[in-house]
Amino acid sequence: MQVSVENTTALERRMSVTVPAERIETQVNKRLQQTAQKAKIAGFRPGKVPMSEIKRRFGADARQEAVGDVIQSSFYEAVVEQKLNPAGSPSIEPKSLEAGKDLEYVAVFEVFPEFTVAGFEGITVERLSADVADADLDKMLDILRKQNTRFEVADRAAQNEDQLNIDFVGKVDGEAFAGGSAKGTQLVLGSGRMIPGFEEGLVGAKAGEERVLNLTFPEDYQNLDLAGKTAEFTVTVNTVSEPKLPELNEEFFAQFGIKESGIDGFRTEVRKNMERELRQAIKSKVKNQVMDGLLATNPIEVPKALLSNEVDRLRVQAVQQFGGNIKPDQLPAELFEEQAKRRVVLGLIVAEVVKQFDLKPDEARVRDMIQEMASAYQEPEQVVSWYYKNEQQLNEVRSVVLEEQVVDTVLQKASVTDKSVSYEEAVKPVEAPKAD
């Protein structure tokens, strides 16, 4: 077998392969012999069909199958021989397929970039530290109570945070429009669910009252047919209900699976959850800074095949998340290219760090992580056992731990500063940079 390789770009390779005719003929004859043993042809006993008849009937198909298999096997033999690492499937261009002659074809494909990860010393990381103060815990208890707010009908005028049951009809230029009418809708005043002025216009209304609201849709409204237009809403208030916060009692605690330990036990469990969230938030922010630093200090070219595959994965995820009657390939690739490139580049860099430093998942850390996740459940031992009985789930945890070890490896050489902050600041999501 003869192989020659041409570098057409930094990552693309054009590989010419010539396979001796004997190899093809051997594969063709092997297939024909197998066919002869089981072929059923009128006038012949099974296994007694002359080879000339077998070749006449099945020769073309046998050759096509043999050529396909030999191209596939010889391609992988060639890339191993040339020490190439293909990224994605090759594009095969046959040059000579004539019977009795050597098989010639050209395979065009991309390879994974070869690089060494460097620049750890140029990466700067701000590592936050914080504690869950009593005031933070009290605020969280208030949030939990508000999340479980009940509404009771009140015989008074509506005010902010009340829940109204309403019927409404919206019209533009005197004509009702799609989605502009509803009956029996529950609306909490001040929630921001409706367009500006709608909820404000119902403050002070009483049950049985009808109000007419003249409003203007925002210029950036999602329905472009309504954006910037003036509308008239006729609203009937059916009921006004006021919010009632639940008491911190046994009934409330039971909703969270805490039945016997009272307020002290409840506060302890909530604090544990907040501390778990705090650890994860700090860890996530450090990791993001490390990954941003690795991207900045290690610019590499991305194989188009890997980028395309990642874009397709993100398309599928988007359809699964948002639903709707749309196929993944109907979503524009440009929407996902930036995110896909970041994922692919980071995947290549992280894999190279693992290789350079010969990292392997620390099984003690794997168990610690599983126990940390299990502690959020009522039966943590069962959760731990489940992970260790499910190899796929266990390997996913190992991958996360290995990524954490990559972060730790970078932090050993990066410029790290520690900063004490409040709980709220530590767990607050990092705002994405605004587009220019």
Coordinates of C-alpha atoms in Angstrom, one line a residue:
M1 CA 0.0 0.0 0.0
Q2 CA 1.4 3.4 -1.0
V3 CA 0.5 6.5 1.0
S4 CA 1.4 10.2 0.5
V5 CA 0.1 13.1 2.6
E6 CA -0.2 16.8 1.6
N7 CA -0.9 19.6 4.2
T8 CA -3.5 21.8 2.4
T9 CA -4.1 24.0 5.5
A10 CA -2.9 24.1 9.1
L11 CA -5.3 21.3 10.0
E12 CA -6.5 19.8 6.7
R13 CA -4.7 16.8 5.1
R14 CA -5.0 15.4 1.6
M15 CA -4.0 11.8 1.7
S16 CA -3.5 9.8 -1.5
V17 CA -3.7 6.0 -1.1
T18 CA -3.0 3.2 -3.5
V19 CA -4.1 -0.3 -2.6
P20 CA -2.7 -3.3 -4.7
A21 CA -5.3 -4.9 -7.0
E22 CA -4.6 -8.3 -5.4
R23 CA -6.1 -7.1 -2.1
I24 CA -9.3 -6.1 -3.8
E25 CA -9.6 -9.3 -5.8
T26 CA -9.0 -11.4 -2.6
Q27 CA -11.9 -9.7 -0.9
V28 CA -14.1 -10.0 -4.0
N29 CA -13.4 -13.7 -4.3
K30 CA -14.0 -14.2 -0.6
R31 CA -17.5 -12.7 -0.9
L32 CA -18.3 -14.6 -4.0
Q33 CA -17.3 -17.9 -2.3
Q34 CA -19.5 -17.1 0.6
T35 CA -22.4 -16.3 -1.7
A36 CA -21.9 -19.5 -3.7
Q37 CA -22.4 -21.6 -0.5
K38 CA -25.8 -20.1 0.2
A39 CA -27.1 -18.9 -3.1
K40 CA -30.4 -20.4 -4.3
I41 CA -30.7 -20.4 -8.1
A42 CA -33.3 -22.3 -10.1
G43 CA -31.8 -25.3 -11.8
F44 CA -28.9 -25.7 -9.4
R45 CA -28.6 -27.5 -6.1
P46 CA -27.5 -25.4 -3.1
G47 CA -23.7 -25.1 -3.1
K48 CA -23.4 -26.5 -6.6
V49 CA -23.9 -23.2 -8.6
P50 CA -20.9 -22.7 -11.0
M51 CA -18.6 -19.8 -10.0
S52 CA -19.1 -18.3 -13.5
E53 CA -22.8 -17.9 -12.8
I54 CA -22.1 -16.6 -9.3
K55 CA -19.7 -13.9 -10.8
R56 CA -22.3 -13.0 -13.5
R57 CA -25.1 -12.5 -11.0
F58 CA -23.3 -11.2 -7.9
G59 CA -19.9 -10.0 -9.1
A60 CA -20.7 -6.2 -9.3
D61 CA -22.2 -6.1 -5.8
A62 CA -19.4 -8.1 -4.4
R63 CA -16.8 -5.7 -5.9
Q64 CA -18.7 -2.7 -4.6
E65 CA -18.8 -4.1 -1.1
A66 CA -15.2 -5.1 -1.2
V67 CA -14.0 -1.7 -2.4
G68 CA -16.0 0.0 0.3
D69 CA -14.6 -2.2 3.0
V70 CA -11.0 -1.9 1.7
I71 CA -11.2 1.9 1.5
Q72 CA -12.4 2.0 5.1
S73 CA -9.8 -0.4 6.5
S74 CA -6.9 1.0 4.4
F75 CA -7.7 4.5 5.4
Y76 CA -7.3 3.7 9.1
E77 CA -4.2 1.7 8.4
A78 CA -2.8 4.7 6.5
V79 CA -3.5 7.3 9.3
V80 CA -1.9 5.0 11.8
E81 CA 1.2 4.6 9.6
Q82 CA 1.4 8.3 9.0
K83 CA 0.8 9.1 12.7
L84 CA -2.2 11.2 11.9
N85 CA -5.1 11.9 14.3
P86 CA -8.3 12.6 12.2
A87 CA -10.9 15.0 13.6
G88 CA -14.1 13.8 12.0
S89 CA -14.9 11.6 9.0
P90 CA -12.9 11.9 5.8
S91 CA -14.2 12.9 2.4
I92 CA -13.3 10.1 0.0
E93 CA -12.6 10.8 -3.7
P94 CA -12.0 7.6 -5.8
K95 CA -9.4 7.9 -8.5
S96 CA -9.3 4.4 -9.9
L97 CA -11.8 1.6 -9.3
E98 CA -11.3 -0.4 -12.4
A99 CA -11.3 -4.2 -11.9
G100 CA -7.9 -5.7 -12.2
K101 CA -6.1 -2.5 -11.4
D102 CA -4.8 -1.0 -8.2
L103 CA -7.4 0.9 -6.2
E104 CA -6.6 4.6 -5.9
Y105 CA -8.4 7.2 -3.8
V106 CA -7.8 10.5 -2.1
A107 CA -9.1 11.2 1.5
V108 CA -9.4 14.7 2.6
F109 CA -9.8 15.3 6.4
E110 CA -8.9 17.5 9.3
V111 CA -6.6 16.5 12.1
F112 CA -6.6 17.5 15.8
P113 CA -4.3 20.5 16.4
E114 CA -0.9 19.6 18.0
F115 CA 0.0 22.1 20.8
T116 CA 1.4 22.4 24.3
V117 CA -0.6 24.2 26.9
A118 CA 1.3 27.0 28.3
G119 CA 1.0 30.5 29.9
F120 CA -0.3 29.4 33.4
E121 CA 1.8 32.2 35.0
G122 CA -0.1 34.8 33.0
I123 CA -3.5 33.7 34.3
T124 CA -5.0 35.9 37.1
V125 CA -7.6 34.5 39.4
E126 CA -9.6 36.2 42.2
R127 CA -10.7 33.6 44.7
L128 CA -13.6 34.6 46.8
S129 CA -14.3 33.5 50.4
A130 CA -17.5 34.0 52.4
D131 CA -19.6 32.7 55.3
V132 CA -23.3 32.2 55.7
A133 CA -24.1 34.9 58.4
D134 CA -27.3 34.7 60.5
A135 CA -28.7 37.7 58.5
D136 CA -28.2 35.7 55.3
L137 CA -30.0 32.8 56.8
D138 CA -32.9 35.0 58.0
K139 CA -33.2 36.5 54.5
M140 CA -33.3 33.0 53.0
L141 CA -36.1 32.0 55.3
D142 CA -38.1 35.0 54.2
I143 CA -37.5 34.0 50.6
L144 CA -38.7 30.5 51.3
R145 CA -41.8 31.9 53.0
K146 CA -42.6 34.2 50.0
Q147 CA -42.1 31.3 47.6
N148 CA -44.9 29.5 49.5
T149 CA -47.2 32.5 49.7
R150 CA -51.0 31.7 49.8
F151 CA -53.6 34.2 48.6
E152 CA -56.9 34.8 50.5
V153 CA -59.8 36.8 49.0
A154 CA -59.9 40.3 50.5
D155 CA -62.8 42.8 50.5
R156 CA -60.7 45.9 49.7
A157 CA -59.1 47.8 46.8
A158 CA -56.2 46.1 45.1
Q159 CA -52.6 47.0 45.9
N160 CA -49.1 45.8 44.9
E161 CA -48.4 42.1 45.6
D162 CA -52.1 41.3 45.6
Q163 CA -53.3 38.6 43.3
L164 CA -56.2 39.5 41.0
N165 CA -58.4 37.2 39.0
I166 CA -59.3 39.1 35.8
D167 CA -60.9 38.9 32.4
F168 CA -59.6 41.2 29.7
V169 CA -59.9 42.0 26.1
G170 CA -57.2 43.9 24.2
K171 CA -57.8 45.9 20.9
V172 CA -55.6 47.7 18.5
D173 CA -57.3 50.2 16.2
G174 CA -60.6 48.8 17.5
E175 CA -59.8 45.2 16.5
A176 CA -59.1 42.4 18.9
F177 CA -55.7 40.8 18.3
A178 CA -54.4 37.3 18.8
G179 CA -53.3 36.6 22.4
G180 CA -54.8 39.9 23.6
S181 CA -57.8 38.4 25.5
A182 CA -58.2 36.0 28.4
K183 CA -60.7 34.9 31.1
G184 CA -60.0 33.9 34.7
T185 CA -56.3 34.9 34.5
Q186 CA -54.5 35.1 37.9
L187 CA -52.2 38.2 38.0
V188 CA -50.0 39.3 40.9
L189 CA -49.6 43.1 40.8
G190 CA -46.0 44.2 40.5
S191 CA -44.8 40.9 39.0
G192 CA -44.0 42.6 35.7
R193 CA -45.8 39.9 33.7
M194 CA -47.8 42.3 31.6
I195 CA -46.7 45.3 29.4
P196 CA -45.8 48.6 31.2
G197 CA -48.9 50.3 32.7
F198 CA -51.2 47.2 32.8
E199 CA -50.5 46.2 36.4
E200 CA -50.1 49.7 37.6
G201 CA -53.5 50.6 36.1
L202 CA -55.2 48.0 38.3
V203 CA -53.9 49.3 41.6
G204 CA -56.9 50.5 43.6
A205 CA -59.5 48.4 41.7
K206 CA -62.1 46.4 43.5
A207 CA -63.8 43.1 42.8
G208 CA -66.5 43.6 40.1
E209 CA -64.9 46.8 38.8
E210 CA -64.2 47.3 35.1
R211 CA -61.3 49.4 34.0
V212 CA -60.2 50.6 30.5
L213 CA -56.4 50.9 30.1
N214 CA -54.9 52.7 27.1
L215 CA -51.3 51.4 26.8
T216 CA -48.5 51.3 24.3
F217 CA -46.5 48.1 23.5
P218 CA -42.7 48.6 24.0
E219 CA -40.7 49.2 20.8
D220 CA -38.7 46.0 21.4
Y221 CA -41.8 43.8 22.1
Q222 CA -41.3 40.2 21.1
N223 CA -44.4 40.3 18.7
L224 CA -43.2 42.7 16.0
D225 CA -46.7 43.2 14.8
L226 CA -47.6 44.9 18.1
A227 CA -44.3 46.6 18.9
G228 CA -44.8 50.3 19.5
K229 CA -48.5 50.2 18.9
T230 CA -51.2 51.7 21.1
A231 CA -53.8 49.3 22.5
E232 CA -57.0 49.5 24.6
F233 CA -57.5 46.9 27.3
T234 CA -60.9 46.4 28.9
V235 CA -60.3 44.6 32.2
T236 CA -62.8 43.2 34.6
V237 CA -61.6 42.4 38.1
N238 CA -63.3 39.2 39.4
T239 CA -61.5 38.9 42.8
V240 CA -58.8 40.6 44.8
S241 CA -56.7 38.3 47.0
E242 CA -54.1 39.4 49.5
P243 CA -50.8 37.5 50.2
K244 CA -50.5 35.5 53.4
L245 CA -47.0 34.3 54.3
P246 CA -46.8 30.9 56.0
E247 CA -45.7 30.7 59.6
L248 CA -42.4 29.0 60.4
N249 CA -44.1 26.0 62.0
E250 CA -44.2 22.2 61.7
E251 CA -46.5 22.3 58.8
F252 CA -44.2 24.5 56.9
F253 CA -41.0 22.5 57.8
A254 CA -42.7 19.3 56.6
Q255 CA -42.9 20.7 53.1
F256 CA -39.1 20.4 53.0
G257 CA -39.0 17.0 54.5
I258 CA -38.1 18.2 58.0
K259 CA -40.8 16.9 60.5
E260 CA -39.4 16.6 64.0
S261 CA -36.5 18.9 64.6
G262 CA -38.4 22.2 64.8
I263 CA -37.2 25.7 63.9
D264 CA -33.6 24.9 65.0
G265 CA -33.4 21.8 62.8
F266 CA -34.9 23.7 59.9
R267 CA -32.4 26.5 60.2
T268 CA -29.6 24.0 60.4
E269 CA -30.7 22.3 57.2
V270 CA -31.2 25.5 55.3
R271 CA -27.8 26.7 56.4
K272 CA -26.3 23.4 55.1
N273 CA -27.9 24.0 51.7
M274 CA -26.7 27.6 51.6
E275 CA -23.1 26.5 52.5
R276 CA -23.3 23.9 49.7
E277 CA -24.5 26.5 47.3
L278 CA -21.7 28.9 48.4
R279 CA -19.0 26.3 47.9
Q280 CA -20.3 25.5 44.4
A281 CA -20.6 29.2 43.5
I282 CA -17.0 30.0 44.6
K283 CA -15.7 26.9 42.8
S284 CA -17.5 27.7 39.6
K285 CA -16.2 31.3 39.5
V286 CA -12.7 30.2 40.0
K287 CA -13.1 27.6 37.3
N288 CA -14.5 30.1 34.8
Q289 CA -11.6 32.5 35.4
V290 CA -9.1 29.6 34.9
M291 CA -10.9 28.5 31.7
D292 CA -11.0 32.1 30.4
G293 CA -7.3 32.4 31.1
L294 CA -6.5 29.1 29.3
L295 CA -8.4 30.4 26.3
A296 CA -6.6 33.7 26.3
T297 CA -3.1 32.2 26.6
N298 CA -3.6 29.3 24.3
P299 CA -5.2 30.4 21.0
I300 CA -5.6 27.3 18.8
E301 CA -7.3 26.6 15.5
V302 CA -10.5 24.5 15.7
P303 CA -11.2 21.6 13.3
K304 CA -14.3 22.5 11.3
A305 CA -15.7 19.0 11.8
L306 CA -15.6 19.3 15.6
L307 CA -17.2 22.8 15.5
S308 CA -20.0 21.5 13.2
N309 CA -20.7 18.6 15.5
E310 CA -20.8 20.8 18.6
V311 CA -23.1 23.3 16.8
D312 CA -25.5 20.4 16.0
R313 CA -25.4 19.3 19.7
L314 CA -26.3 22.8 20.8
R315 CA -29.1 22.9 18.3
V316 CA -30.6 19.7 19.7
Q317 CA -30.3 21.0 23.3
A318 CA -32.0 24.2 22.3
V319 CA -35.0 22.4 20.8
Q320 CA -35.2 20.1 23.8
Q321 CA -35.1 23.1 26.2
F322 CA -37.6 25.4 24.4
G323 CA -39.7 22.9 22.6
G324 CA -41.9 24.0 19.7
N325 CA -42.5 22.4 16.3
I326 CA -39.0 23.0 14.9
K327 CA -36.2 20.8 13.8
P328 CA -32.7 21.3 15.1
D329 CA -31.3 22.0 11.6
Q330 CA -33.8 24.8 11.1
L331 CA -32.0 26.9 13.8
P332 CA -29.3 29.1 12.3
A333 CA -25.8 27.8 12.9
E334 CA -24.5 31.3 13.6
L335 CA -26.5 31.4 16.8
F336 CA -24.3 28.7 18.3
E337 CA -20.9 29.1 16.7
E338 CA -19.3 31.2 19.4
Q339 CA -20.5 28.9 22.2
A340 CA -19.5 25.9 20.2
K341 CA -16.0 27.2 19.5
R342 CA -15.5 27.9 23.2
R343 CA -16.6 24.4 24.2
V344 CA -14.4 22.7 21.5
V345 CA -11.3 24.8 22.3
L346 CA -11.7 24.3 26.0
G347 CA -12.2 20.5 25.5
L348 CA -9.0 20.3 23.5
I349 CA -7.0 22.4 26.0
V350 CA -8.3 20.5 29.1
A351 CA -7.6 17.1 27.4
E352 CA -4.0 18.3 26.6
V353 CA -3.5 19.5 30.2
V354 CA -4.6 16.0 31.4
K355 CA -2.1 14.4 29.0
Q356 CA 0.8 16.8 29.8
F357 CA 0.5 16.3 33.5
D358 CA -0.6 12.7 33.4
L359 CA -3.7 13.4 35.4
K360 CA -6.1 10.7 36.5
P361 CA -9.4 11.1 38.5
D362 CA -8.7 11.2 42.3
E363 CA -11.1 8.5 43.5
A364 CA -11.2 10.0 47.0
R365 CA -12.4 13.3 45.5
V366 CA -14.9 11.3 43.4
R367 CA -16.4 9.8 46.5
D368 CA -16.4 13.2 48.3
M369 CA -18.3 14.8 45.4
I370 CA -20.8 12.0 45.3
Q371 CA -21.4 12.3 49.1
E372 CA -21.7 16.1 48.7
M373 CA -24.4 15.6 46.1
A374 CA -26.1 12.9 48.1
S375 CA -26.3 15.0 51.2
A376 CA -29.1 17.0 49.6
Y377 CA -31.3 14.0 49.6
Q378 CA -33.2 12.3 52.5
E379 CA -31.5 9.0 51.9
P380 CA -27.9 9.9 51.1
E381 CA -26.6 6.4 51.5
Q382 CA -28.9 5.1 48.7
V383 CA -27.8 7.9 46.4
V384 CA -24.1 7.1 47.0
S385 CA -24.8 3.4 46.3
W386 CA -26.8 4.2 43.1
Y387 CA -23.8 6.2 41.7
Y388 CA -21.4 3.3 42.4
K389 CA -23.7 0.8 40.7
N390 CA -24.1 3.0 37.5
E391 CA -20.8 3.1 35.6
Q392 CA -22.0 5.8 33.2
Q393 CA -23.1 8.2 36.0
L394 CA -19.9 7.4 38.0
N395 CA -17.7 8.2 34.9
E396 CA -19.5 11.6 34.6
V397 CA -18.5 12.4 38.1
R398 CA -15.0 11.3 37.4
S399 CA -14.9 13.7 34.4
V400 CA -16.0 16.6 36.6
V401 CA -13.4 15.7 39.2
L402 CA -10.7 15.5 36.5
E403 CA -11.7 18.9 35.3
E404 CA -11.3 20.2 38.9
Q405 CA -7.8 18.7 39.0
V406 CA -7.0 20.6 35.8
V407 CA -8.1 23.8 37.5
D408 CA -6.0 23.0 40.6
T409 CA -3.0 22.3 38.3
V410 CA -3.4 25.7 36.7
L411 CA -3.9 27.5 40.1
Q412 CA -0.5 26.2 41.3
K413 CA 1.2 28.5 38.8
A414 CA -1.4 31.2 38.2
S415 CA -1.5 34.5 40.0
V416 CA -4.2 34.0 42.7
T417 CA -5.5 36.7 45.0
D418 CA -8.0 35.9 47.8
K419 CA -10.9 38.3 48.6
S420 CA -13.4 38.1 51.4
V421 CA -17.0 39.0 50.4
S422 CA -20.5 38.7 51.6
Y423 CA -22.6 35.6 50.9
E424 CA -24.8 37.5 48.5
E425 CA -21.8 38.7 46.4
A426 CA -20.2 35.2 46.4
V427 CA -23.3 33.5 45.1
K428 CA -24.4 36.2 42.7
P429 CA -24.0 35.0 39.0
V430 CA -21.4 36.8 36.9
E431 CA -23.0 39.1 34.4
A432 CA -22.2 38.3 30.8
P433 CA -20.3 41.1 29.0
K434 CA -22.6 43.4 27.0
A435 CA -22.3 43.4 23.3
D436 CA -20.8 46.5 21.7

